[in-house]
Amino acid sequence: MDSIVVTGGAELRGEIPIAGAKNACLTLMPATLLTEEPLTLMNAPRLSDIKTMTLLLQSLGAEVQSLQDNRVIAMSSLGPINTLADYDIVRKMRASNLVLGPLLAREGHATVSLPGGCAIGARPMDIHIAALEAMGAQIELKDGYLHATTPGRLQGAHIPMRFASVGATENTLMAATLAKGTTVIENAAREPEIVDLAACLSKMGAQIEGAGTSRIEIQGVDRLGGATHPVVTDRIELGTYMLAPAICGGEVECIGGRMELVTAFAEKLDLAGISVEETARGLKVKRRNGRVNAIDVKTEPFPGFPTDLQAQMMALMCTADGVSHLEETIFENRFMHAPELLRMGADIEVQGGTAKVTGVERMKGAPVMATDLRASVSLILAGLAAEGETVVNRVYHLDRGYEHVEEKLSAVGAKIERVPGV
Ligand code: UD1
C-alpha cells in the first residue's frame, strides 16, 4: 500500500485549485436512477469513492461514463434496473445507501445492504428508514439487507427528522421528487451539498422549496427529465487546504473557494490569527504573525463547524499557543488521529467527546497510520509543520476523498511525495 512522506518546515506559497465536492457528487450520481434521460455532472472530483459509486450504479444497470479526464460523469438509466445493492460494494462506502430512496421511488422496491459500522462510529440508518416508512414504504431488515417495498407509488408525507442527518435528508428528498403529493421534511440538514442536490433535481423538473433551510417542501411529479449540472466546490477540501498555510506559514490562494461554504470555519481561523481574504478567484489565506492562538471548537451540523474538518483543526491546534478544546458532537468515535498525533509529540487528552490540546512549539516527524479519510489528511498537515520526516501509512483512505494531495501541496512548496507500496 502507498505511503506519503512529508518533510516539515517549508513555507507554502501559491495557488491550490479546489475540486468539486465528493459528498455532493456521491448524492448527485444516484439521482440518475430517477430518470430515463441522461444526467451529466461537470466538475466531478477524481476520487476512489466516485469510482465505487460508479461501480454500484453500473451493477444496478445504469450506464456511467467518465469523460474529459474524469471531470465529467455522463449517466443514463434507461433500464432495466436491478434493485439489489450488494454488500460487497456497499461495505466499501457508506454513501452507497443513497441509492435506496431513488430505487424505491422508481421501481417500488429495493434491497440495499446495511453499510455496517465504520471507524468513526456506528452510523445507523433509522432516520432514513423512518422517513421512507412515513412515505408508505415497508422496510424490513433480513440477512444484513434492508428489504424495502411500496405497494404503489410513494406518498407525500410530513417528516420530522429526529436529527438533521445529511444522508437521510438526501435519500428522502430524492424519493419525494417522484412521490404522489407533497412531502415536508422538518429539521432537514442544511448542508451546501443538499442545496446542490436540490438545484440539480429542480433542473430535472422536480418541485422543491426550502433546500438550505430546516424545512424542505417537495411537490411530487410524475416523471423527471435529464440535466447537466456542475458539482459544487468541495468545502472540506477547501477547509483542509486553507489550514496548510495556517500551519506552515506563507500564503495560499484556494482557487474556487467561496466564503459562504466555510463561514463558521473561517471565523475560527480568524480567532486563531489566520486571515482569510475573498479574492476574484477564491480565498487567500495567511497566518498573521508567529504562533497561532489556541481556540475552542465544537462540531455541529451546517452552518456550524463541520465534523469533517475537526481532525485537520486539531493538527493546527497541536502547535498553537495555549490550550484548546475540540468537542465532537456528530460522531462518537472521531478522535483516532489523536494517538497518531501524540506519536509526533503533540499533547492531547481525550475525554469522552472532547479533546484537550495543549499546544507545543514544534512537533516531530514520525511514522503514523491513517485511520480514516479526514484523519489521514490531518497527519499530513501535522507532518508539514513538524521537524523532520513523517511517513503516513495506509493512505488508501486519503485517495477516497483528496485528489492528488501530494501534487497540490508540492505545487505550493511543500516537501511531500508518494511512495508506492510493494
Ligand atoms: C455525511 C457526509 C460525511 C459527514 C456527515 C456529517 C456524505 C457522503 N458523507 O455523512 O462526510 O461527516 O454527513 O456532516 O455526504 N445517524 C443516525 N441515524 C441515521 C442517520 C444518521 O443515528 O439514520 C447519525 C450518524 O450515526 C451520525 C450522525 O447521525 O452520528 C450524522 O450522520 P449523517 O448526517 O447522516 O451523516 P452521513 O450522511 O452518513
Short mmCIF file of C-alpha atoms and ligand atoms in Angstrom, two decimals:
data_model
loop_
_atom_site.label_atom_id
_atom_site.label_comp_id
_atom_site.label_asym_id
_atom_site.label_seq_id
_atom_site.Cartn_x
_atom_site.Cartn_y
_atom_site.Cartn_z
CA MET A 1 0.00 0.00 0.00
CA ASP A 2 1.27 3.51 -0.81
CA SER A 3 2.55 5.86 1.84
CA ILE A 4 3.02 9.61 1.86
CA VAL A 5 6.31 11.02 3.06
CA VAL A 6 6.33 14.59 4.32
CA THR A 7 9.34 16.64 5.38
CA GLY A 8 8.25 19.54 7.57
CA GLY A 9 9.38 23.11 7.72
CA ALA A 10 8.68 24.63 4.29
CA GLU A 11 6.54 27.78 3.99
CA LEU A 12 3.78 27.47 1.42
CA ARG A 13 3.13 29.98 -1.34
CA GLY A 14 0.96 29.84 -4.43
CA GLU A 15 -2.40 28.55 -5.59
CA ILE A 16 -4.32 25.35 -4.93
CA PRO A 17 -7.30 24.52 -7.17
CA ILE A 18 -10.26 23.13 -5.21
CA ALA A 19 -12.20 20.25 -6.76
CA GLY A 20 -15.92 19.53 -6.93
CA ALA A 21 -17.36 18.15 -3.71
CA LYS A 22 -17.06 14.43 -3.10
CA ASN A 23 -20.11 14.43 -0.86
CA ALA A 24 -22.21 16.35 -3.40
CA CYS A 25 -21.14 14.12 -6.28
CA LEU A 26 -21.96 10.99 -4.28
CA THR A 27 -25.55 12.12 -3.85
CA LEU A 28 -25.94 13.60 -7.34
CA MET A 29 -24.88 10.36 -9.03
CA PRO A 30 -27.75 8.19 -7.66
CA ALA A 31 -30.18 10.84 -8.96
CA THR A 32 -29.62 9.23 -12.37
CA LEU A 33 -31.90 6.42 -11.17
CA LEU A 34 -34.80 8.91 -11.01
CA THR A 35 -34.90 9.46 -14.77
CA GLU A 36 -34.56 7.59 -18.04
CA GLU A 37 -32.94 10.65 -19.63
CA PRO A 38 -29.21 11.46 -19.45
CA LEU A 39 -27.80 13.14 -16.36
CA THR A 40 -24.38 14.72 -16.79
CA LEU A 41 -22.25 16.03 -13.93
CA MET A 42 -19.47 18.53 -14.62
CA ASN A 43 -16.61 19.45 -12.25
CA ALA A 44 -16.59 15.96 -10.75
CA PRO A 45 -13.75 15.12 -8.36
CA ARG A 46 -11.35 12.31 -9.33
CA LEU A 47 -11.57 10.07 -6.30
CA SER A 48 -11.82 6.40 -5.48
CA ASP A 49 -15.21 6.94 -3.76
CA ILE A 50 -16.56 8.20 -7.10
CA LYS A 51 -15.28 5.01 -8.74
CA THR A 52 -17.07 2.97 -6.06
CA MET A 53 -20.35 4.80 -6.75
CA THR A 54 -19.79 4.26 -10.49
CA LEU A 55 -19.43 0.51 -9.91
CA LEU A 56 -22.52 0.43 -7.73
CA LEU A 57 -24.67 2.28 -10.29
CA GLN A 58 -23.34 0.07 -13.08
CA SER A 59 -24.23 -3.01 -11.02
CA LEU A 60 -27.78 -1.62 -10.85
CA GLY A 61 -27.93 -1.32 -14.64
CA ALA A 62 -27.10 2.36 -15.11
CA GLU A 63 -24.68 3.43 -17.82
CA VAL A 64 -21.94 5.56 -16.28
CA GLN A 65 -19.09 7.02 -18.30
CA SER A 66 -16.22 9.18 -17.10
CA LEU A 67 -15.18 11.74 -19.71
CA GLN A 68 -12.73 14.61 -20.06
CA ASP A 69 -10.08 13.18 -17.79
CA ASN A 70 -12.77 12.02 -15.33
CA ARG A 71 -14.01 15.57 -14.80
CA VAL A 72 -17.36 14.79 -16.41
CA ILE A 73 -19.64 11.91 -15.46
CA ALA A 74 -22.25 11.04 -18.08
CA MET A 75 -25.01 8.76 -16.81
CA SER A 76 -28.11 7.20 -18.25
CA SER A 77 -30.54 4.80 -16.57
CA LEU A 78 -32.85 3.67 -19.34
CA GLY A 79 -33.46 0.36 -17.64
CA PRO A 80 -33.99 -2.40 -16.89
CA ILE A 81 -32.83 -1.56 -13.39
CA ASN A 82 -31.61 -4.15 -10.92
CA THR A 83 -32.69 -3.24 -7.38
CA LEU A 84 -30.09 -5.13 -5.34
CA ALA A 85 -27.26 -3.05 -3.87
CA ASP A 86 -24.79 -5.73 -2.88
CA TYR A 87 -22.85 -5.84 0.39
CA ASP A 88 -19.53 -6.19 -1.44
CA ILE A 89 -19.86 -2.66 -2.82
CA VAL A 90 -21.92 -1.02 -0.04
CA ARG A 91 -19.47 -2.04 2.70
CA LYS A 92 -16.70 -0.06 0.95
CA MET A 93 -18.57 3.20 1.23
CA ARG A 94 -21.47 4.21 3.40
CA ALA A 95 -22.78 6.71 0.84
CA SER A 96 -23.88 3.68 -1.21
CA ASN A 97 -27.06 3.82 0.87
CA LEU A 98 -28.06 6.86 -1.19
CA VAL A 99 -29.45 4.54 -3.88
CA LEU A 100 -32.24 3.41 -1.52
CA GLY A 101 -34.58 6.40 -1.98
CA PRO A 102 -34.18 6.64 -5.78
CA LEU A 103 -34.59 2.86 -6.33
CA LEU A 104 -37.71 2.77 -4.19
CA ALA A 105 -39.21 5.79 -5.94
CA ARG A 106 -38.52 4.38 -9.40
CA GLU A 107 -39.05 0.64 -9.04
CA GLY A 108 -41.26 0.36 -5.94
CA HIS A 109 -38.78 -1.97 -4.29
CA ALA A 110 -35.10 -2.10 -3.33
CA THR A 111 -32.78 -4.40 -1.45
CA VAL A 112 -29.85 -2.48 -0.07
CA SER A 113 -27.17 -3.86 2.18
CA LEU A 114 -26.73 -2.10 5.51
CA PRO A 115 -23.33 -0.44 5.30
CA GLY A 116 -22.16 -1.61 8.70
CA GLY A 117 -20.21 0.48 11.17
CA CYS A 118 -17.13 2.40 10.22
CA ALA A 119 -14.13 3.56 12.13
CA ILE A 120 -15.71 6.84 13.23
CA GLY A 121 -18.92 5.41 14.66
CA ALA A 122 -21.87 3.02 14.42
CA ARG A 123 -23.78 5.17 11.91
CA PRO A 124 -27.24 3.55 11.91
CA MET A 125 -29.91 4.20 9.24
CA ASP A 126 -33.00 4.63 11.41
CA ILE A 127 -33.69 8.19 10.19
CA HIS A 128 -33.61 7.12 6.52
CA ILE A 129 -35.93 4.21 7.33
CA ALA A 130 -38.41 6.27 9.38
CA ALA A 131 -38.67 8.84 6.57
CA LEU A 132 -39.30 6.28 3.81
CA GLU A 133 -41.78 4.41 6.01
CA ALA A 134 -43.67 7.67 6.57
CA MET A 135 -43.99 7.79 2.77
CA GLY A 136 -45.63 4.38 2.72
CA ALA A 137 -42.66 2.05 2.28
CA GLN A 138 -42.46 -1.20 4.18
CA ILE A 139 -38.91 -1.90 5.23
CA GLU A 140 -37.57 -4.95 6.94
CA LEU A 141 -34.07 -6.00 7.86
CA LYS A 142 -33.15 -9.52 6.80
CA ASP A 143 -29.69 -11.10 6.44
CA GLY A 144 -27.97 -7.72 6.72
CA TYR A 145 -30.07 -6.19 3.94
CA LEU A 146 -32.86 -3.64 4.05
CA HIS A 147 -35.75 -5.00 2.01
CA ALA A 148 -37.94 -2.06 1.05
CA THR A 149 -41.18 -2.20 -0.90
CA THR A 150 -44.05 0.13 -1.54
CA PRO A 151 -47.49 -1.15 -2.58
CA GLY A 152 -47.98 1.64 -5.14
CA ARG A 153 -46.25 4.94 -5.61
CA LEU A 154 -44.58 6.51 -2.57
CA GLN A 155 -46.92 9.01 -0.86
CA GLY A 156 -46.00 12.54 0.15
CA ALA A 157 -45.75 12.85 3.93
CA HIS A 158 -44.87 15.14 6.81
CA ILE A 159 -41.45 14.00 8.04
CA PRO A 160 -39.93 15.48 11.20
CA MET A 161 -36.37 14.15 11.45
CA ARG A 162 -35.07 13.38 14.95
CA PHE A 163 -31.64 14.66 13.84
CA ALA A 164 -30.67 16.67 10.77
CA SER A 165 -28.98 13.74 9.02
CA VAL A 166 -27.32 14.65 5.73
CA GLY A 167 -27.78 11.23 4.10
CA ALA A 168 -31.36 10.79 5.33
CA THR A 169 -32.31 14.24 4.02
CA GLU A 170 -30.79 13.38 0.63
CA ASN A 171 -32.48 9.97 0.39
CA THR A 172 -35.84 11.45 1.39
CA LEU A 173 -35.50 14.42 -0.95
CA MET A 174 -34.77 12.17 -3.94
CA ALA A 175 -37.59 9.76 -3.07
CA ALA A 176 -40.08 12.60 -2.58
CA THR A 177 -39.50 14.09 -6.03
CA LEU A 178 -41.44 11.19 -7.59
CA ALA A 179 -43.92 10.60 -4.73
CA LYS A 180 -47.62 11.34 -5.01
CA GLY A 181 -48.42 14.64 -3.27
CA THR A 182 -46.47 16.92 -1.01
CA THR A 183 -43.63 15.94 1.31
CA VAL A 184 -42.39 18.27 4.03
CA ILE A 185 -39.06 17.46 5.73
CA GLU A 186 -38.74 19.22 9.09
CA ASN A 187 -35.34 19.51 10.78
CA ALA A 188 -33.77 18.81 7.39
CA ALA A 189 -29.98 19.02 7.05
CA ARG A 190 -28.88 22.36 5.54
CA GLU A 191 -25.50 21.42 4.05
CA PRO A 192 -24.46 23.04 0.72
CA GLU A 193 -24.42 19.53 -0.80
CA ILE A 194 -28.17 19.34 -0.18
CA VAL A 195 -28.70 22.71 -1.84
CA ASP A 196 -26.67 21.40 -4.78
CA LEU A 197 -28.73 18.20 -4.99
CA ALA A 198 -31.97 20.21 -4.90
CA ALA A 199 -30.65 22.51 -7.64
CA CYS A 200 -29.88 19.52 -9.87
CA LEU A 201 -33.21 17.82 -9.14
CA SER A 202 -35.00 21.10 -9.94
CA LYS A 203 -33.24 21.21 -13.33
CA MET A 204 -34.58 17.68 -13.85
CA GLY A 205 -38.10 19.01 -13.25
CA ALA A 206 -38.57 18.44 -9.50
CA GLN A 207 -40.59 20.94 -7.47
CA ILE A 208 -38.58 21.77 -4.36
CA GLU A 209 -38.68 24.73 -1.98
CA GLY A 210 -36.58 25.49 1.06
CA ALA A 211 -33.38 23.50 0.37
CA GLY A 212 -30.70 25.01 2.61
CA THR A 213 -33.24 25.66 5.38
CA SER A 214 -34.57 23.26 8.03
CA ARG A 215 -37.89 22.89 6.19
CA ILE A 216 -37.88 21.46 2.69
CA GLU A 217 -41.14 21.12 0.79
CA ILE A 218 -41.32 18.83 -2.23
CA GLN A 219 -44.26 18.59 -4.58
CA GLY A 220 -44.04 15.16 -6.22
CA VAL A 221 -44.13 14.97 -10.03
CA ASP A 222 -44.91 12.06 -12.39
CA ARG A 223 -41.56 11.98 -14.09
CA LEU A 224 -38.18 13.69 -14.14
CA GLY A 225 -36.07 14.53 -17.17
CA GLY A 226 -32.33 14.81 -17.78
CA ALA A 227 -29.98 17.65 -16.84
CA THR A 228 -26.41 18.86 -16.94
CA HIS A 229 -25.13 20.09 -13.61
CA PRO A 230 -21.78 21.34 -12.23
CA VAL A 231 -20.86 19.87 -8.82
CA VAL A 232 -20.49 22.49 -6.06
CA THR A 233 -16.97 23.21 -4.71
CA ASP A 234 -15.71 20.83 -2.03
CA ARG A 235 -15.85 22.86 1.20
CA ILE A 236 -13.95 20.17 3.12
CA GLU A 237 -11.09 20.05 0.65
CA LEU A 238 -11.18 23.86 0.70
CA GLY A 239 -11.00 24.00 4.51
CA THR A 240 -8.20 21.43 4.55
CA TYR A 241 -6.04 23.46 2.16
CA MET A 242 -6.87 26.69 4.00
CA LEU A 243 -5.20 25.08 7.00
CA ALA A 244 -1.98 24.35 5.11
CA PRO A 245 -0.56 27.93 5.19
CA ALA A 246 -2.11 28.37 8.65
CA ILE A 247 0.08 25.52 9.90
CA CYS A 248 3.20 26.11 7.81
CA GLY A 249 3.22 29.88 7.32
CA GLY A 250 3.19 31.57 3.92
CA GLU A 251 0.18 32.50 1.80
CA VAL A 252 -2.04 30.28 -0.33
CA GLU A 253 -4.95 31.17 -2.59
CA CYS A 254 -7.55 28.41 -2.78
CA ILE A 255 -8.99 28.75 -6.27
CA GLY A 256 -12.73 28.25 -6.49
CA GLY A 257 -13.21 28.70 -2.72
CA ARG A 258 -16.18 30.74 -1.52
CA MET A 259 -16.69 32.20 1.92
CA GLU A 260 -20.32 31.08 2.30
CA LEU A 261 -19.15 27.45 2.14
CA VAL A 262 -16.82 27.84 5.14
CA THR A 263 -18.15 30.77 7.18
CA ALA A 264 -18.05 29.11 10.64
CA PHE A 265 -14.64 27.60 9.89
CA ALA A 266 -13.18 30.92 8.66
CA GLU A 267 -14.45 32.67 11.82
CA LYS A 268 -12.48 30.19 13.91
CA LEU A 269 -9.40 30.70 11.75
CA ASP A 270 -9.69 34.45 12.31
CA LEU A 271 -9.73 33.92 16.10
CA ALA A 272 -6.68 31.69 15.75
CA GLY A 273 -4.82 34.52 13.96
CA ILE A 274 -5.28 33.43 10.37
CA SER A 275 -6.57 35.93 7.82
CA VAL A 276 -8.91 34.82 5.06
CA GLU A 277 -9.49 37.24 2.22
CA GLU A 278 -12.02 36.84 -0.57
CA THR A 279 -10.48 37.37 -3.99
CA ALA A 280 -11.92 37.31 -7.50
CA ARG A 281 -10.80 33.68 -7.88
CA GLY A 282 -11.19 32.21 -4.43
CA LEU A 283 -9.95 32.63 -0.86
CA LYS A 284 -6.47 33.83 0.08
CA VAL A 285 -5.22 32.56 3.43
CA LYS A 286 -2.23 33.61 5.51
CA ARG A 287 -1.06 33.39 9.08
CA ARG A 288 -0.94 36.89 10.56
CA ASN A 289 2.14 36.51 12.77
CA GLY A 290 4.03 33.98 14.87
CA ARG A 291 2.25 31.08 16.55
CA VAL A 292 -1.49 30.68 16.16
CA ASN A 293 -3.79 31.25 19.15
CA ALA A 294 -5.45 28.27 20.83
CA ILE A 295 -9.21 28.31 20.23
CA ASP A 296 -12.15 26.11 21.19
CA VAL A 297 -14.21 24.33 18.54
CA LYS A 298 -17.47 22.39 18.68
CA THR A 299 -18.61 20.41 15.64
CA GLU A 300 -22.22 20.91 14.56
CA PRO A 301 -24.42 20.35 11.53
CA PHE A 302 -24.10 23.06 8.85
CA PRO A 303 -23.87 26.05 9.22
CA GLY A 304 -21.82 25.11 12.30
CA PHE A 305 -18.21 23.93 12.33
CA PRO A 306 -18.01 20.75 10.19
CA THR A 307 -17.05 17.44 11.78
CA ASP A 308 -15.14 16.69 8.57
CA LEU A 309 -12.66 19.49 9.46
CA GLN A 310 -12.22 18.60 13.13
CA ALA A 311 -9.16 16.36 12.66
CA GLN A 312 -7.42 18.95 10.49
CA MET A 313 -8.18 21.71 13.01
CA MET A 314 -6.70 19.53 15.73
CA ALA A 315 -3.46 19.35 13.74
CA LEU A 316 -3.35 23.17 13.76
CA MET A 317 -4.11 23.37 17.47
CA CYS A 318 -1.24 20.97 18.27
CA THR A 319 1.24 23.81 17.78
CA ALA A 320 -0.98 26.68 18.97
CA ASP A 321 -0.10 28.99 21.83
CA GLY A 322 -2.23 27.76 24.75
CA VAL A 323 -4.89 25.14 25.43
CA SER A 324 -7.78 24.39 23.11
CA HIS A 325 -10.82 22.15 23.48
CA LEU A 326 -12.27 20.36 20.47
CA GLU A 327 -15.73 18.95 21.08
CA GLU A 328 -17.08 16.34 18.63
CA THR A 329 -20.88 16.13 18.67
CA ILE A 330 -21.65 14.36 15.36
CA PHE A 331 -19.71 11.07 15.58
CA GLU A 332 -18.97 9.17 18.76
CA ASN A 333 -15.51 7.92 17.86
CA ARG A 334 -13.81 10.54 15.79
CA PHE A 335 -10.52 11.17 17.61
CA MET A 336 -8.49 8.29 16.20
CA HIS A 337 -6.00 10.78 14.83
CA ALA A 338 -5.17 11.87 18.41
CA PRO A 339 -2.96 8.85 19.31
CA GLU A 340 -1.14 9.27 15.98
CA LEU A 341 -0.57 12.97 16.66
CA LEU A 342 0.76 12.01 20.12
CA ARG A 343 3.43 9.95 18.35
CA MET A 344 4.53 13.20 16.72
CA GLY A 345 4.96 14.91 20.10
CA ALA A 346 1.52 16.52 20.48
CA ASP A 347 -0.05 16.95 23.91
CA ILE A 348 -3.67 15.74 23.68
CA GLU A 349 -6.04 14.32 26.28
CA VAL A 350 -9.29 12.82 25.03
CA GLN A 351 -12.16 12.57 27.48
CA GLY A 352 -15.42 11.36 26.01
CA GLY A 353 -16.41 13.67 23.19
CA THR A 354 -13.81 16.35 23.95
CA ALA A 355 -10.12 16.57 23.17
CA LYS A 356 -7.99 18.95 25.20
CA VAL A 357 -4.99 20.02 23.15
CA THR A 358 -2.09 21.84 24.78
CA GLY A 359 -0.01 23.41 22.06
CA VAL A 360 3.68 22.55 21.77
CA GLU A 361 6.27 24.73 19.99
CA ARG A 362 7.16 22.12 17.40
CA MET A 363 6.06 18.60 16.58
CA LYS A 364 8.47 15.91 15.48
CA GLY A 365 8.16 13.73 12.39
CA ALA A 366 7.26 10.05 12.97
CA PRO A 367 5.77 7.08 11.15
CA VAL A 368 1.99 7.23 11.62
CA MET A 369 -1.07 5.32 10.48
CA ALA A 370 -4.05 6.80 8.69
CA THR A 371 -7.28 5.55 10.30
CA ASP A 372 -9.94 7.32 8.26
CA LEU A 373 -10.24 9.84 5.49
CA ARG A 374 -10.02 13.12 7.41
CA ALA A 375 -7.61 11.68 9.99
CA SER A 376 -5.19 10.87 7.14
CA VAL A 377 -5.01 14.41 5.91
CA SER A 378 -4.67 15.81 9.44
CA LEU A 379 -1.50 13.73 9.80
CA ILE A 380 -0.17 15.17 6.55
CA LEU A 381 -0.88 18.71 7.76
CA ALA A 382 0.84 17.96 11.07
CA GLY A 383 3.80 16.50 9.16
CA LEU A 384 4.14 19.69 7.12
CA ALA A 385 4.74 21.63 10.33
CA ALA A 386 6.84 19.01 12.14
CA GLU A 387 10.60 18.78 12.39
CA GLY A 388 11.98 16.00 10.19
CA GLU A 389 10.19 13.31 8.26
CA THR A 390 6.69 11.94 8.74
CA VAL A 391 5.59 8.80 6.95
CA VAL A 392 1.81 8.42 6.70
CA ASN A 393 0.96 4.78 6.09
CA ARG A 394 -2.28 3.24 4.86
CA VAL A 395 -3.18 6.19 2.64
CA TYR A 396 -5.95 4.47 0.71
CA HIS A 397 -8.36 6.41 2.92
CA LEU A 398 -6.84 9.61 1.60
CA ASP A 399 -7.46 8.69 -2.03
CA ARG A 400 -11.14 8.26 -1.20
CA GLY A 401 -11.51 11.99 -0.62
CA TYR A 402 -8.49 14.00 -1.83
CA GLU A 403 -7.35 14.04 -5.44
CA HIS A 404 -3.57 14.16 -5.84
CA VAL A 405 -2.90 15.66 -2.44
CA GLU A 406 0.86 15.36 -2.92
CA GLU A 407 0.73 17.22 -6.24
CA LYS A 408 -1.46 20.03 -4.93
CA LEU A 409 0.73 20.56 -1.84
CA SER A 410 4.09 20.24 -3.60
CA ALA A 411 2.94 22.83 -6.15
CA VAL A 412 2.87 25.39 -3.29
CA GLY A 413 6.27 24.39 -1.94
CA ALA A 414 5.56 21.51 0.46
CA LYS A 415 8.09 18.70 0.63
CA ILE A 416 5.78 15.76 0.10
CA GLU A 417 5.87 12.64 -2.03
CA ARG A 418 4.00 9.41 -2.53
CA VAL A 419 5.97 6.24 -2.14
CA PRO A 420 4.32 3.34 -3.94
CA GLY A 421 3.69 0.30 -1.77
CA VAL A 422 5.06 -3.10 -2.56
C1 UD1 B 1 -22.38 12.88 5.64
C2 UD1 B 1 -21.04 13.02 4.97
C3 UD1 B 1 -19.91 12.89 5.97
C4 UD1 B 1 -20.11 13.85 7.13
C5 UD1 B 1 -21.50 13.70 7.72
C6 UD1 B 1 -21.81 14.74 8.80
C7 UD1 B 1 -21.51 12.14 2.76
C8 UD1 B 1 -21.27 11.07 1.75
N1 UD1 B 1 -20.91 12.00 3.94
O1 UD1 B 1 -22.44 11.55 6.16
O2 UD1 B 1 -18.68 13.17 5.31
O3 UD1 B 1 -19.16 13.58 8.14
O4 UD1 B 1 -22.50 13.85 6.68
O5 UD1 B 1 -21.65 16.03 8.30
O6 UD1 B 1 -22.18 13.13 2.48
N2 UD1 B 1 -27.39 8.95 12.15
C9 UD1 B 1 -28.27 8.13 12.81
N3 UD1 B 1 -29.28 7.54 12.09
C10 UD1 B 1 -29.42 7.74 10.74
C11 UD1 B 1 -28.51 8.58 10.07
C12 UD1 B 1 -27.50 9.17 10.81
O7 UD1 B 1 -28.19 7.94 14.03
O8 UD1 B 1 -30.36 7.18 10.15
C13 UD1 B 1 -26.27 9.59 12.91
C14 UD1 B 1 -24.92 9.09 12.43
O9 UD1 B 1 -24.57 7.87 13.06
C15 UD1 B 1 -24.00 10.23 12.82
C16 UD1 B 1 -24.91 11.46 12.66
O10 UD1 B 1 -26.25 10.97 12.63
O11 UD1 B 1 -23.62 10.11 14.18
C17 UD1 B 1 -24.64 12.23 11.36
O12 UD1 B 1 -24.87 11.38 10.25
P1 UD1 B 1 -25.34 11.92 8.83
O13 UD1 B 1 -25.61 13.39 8.89
O14 UD1 B 1 -26.40 11.02 8.34
O15 UD1 B 1 -24.02 11.69 8.00
P2 UD1 B 1 -23.82 10.93 6.62
O16 UD1 B 1 -24.89 11.33 5.68
O17 UD1 B 1 -23.58 9.48 6.88
#
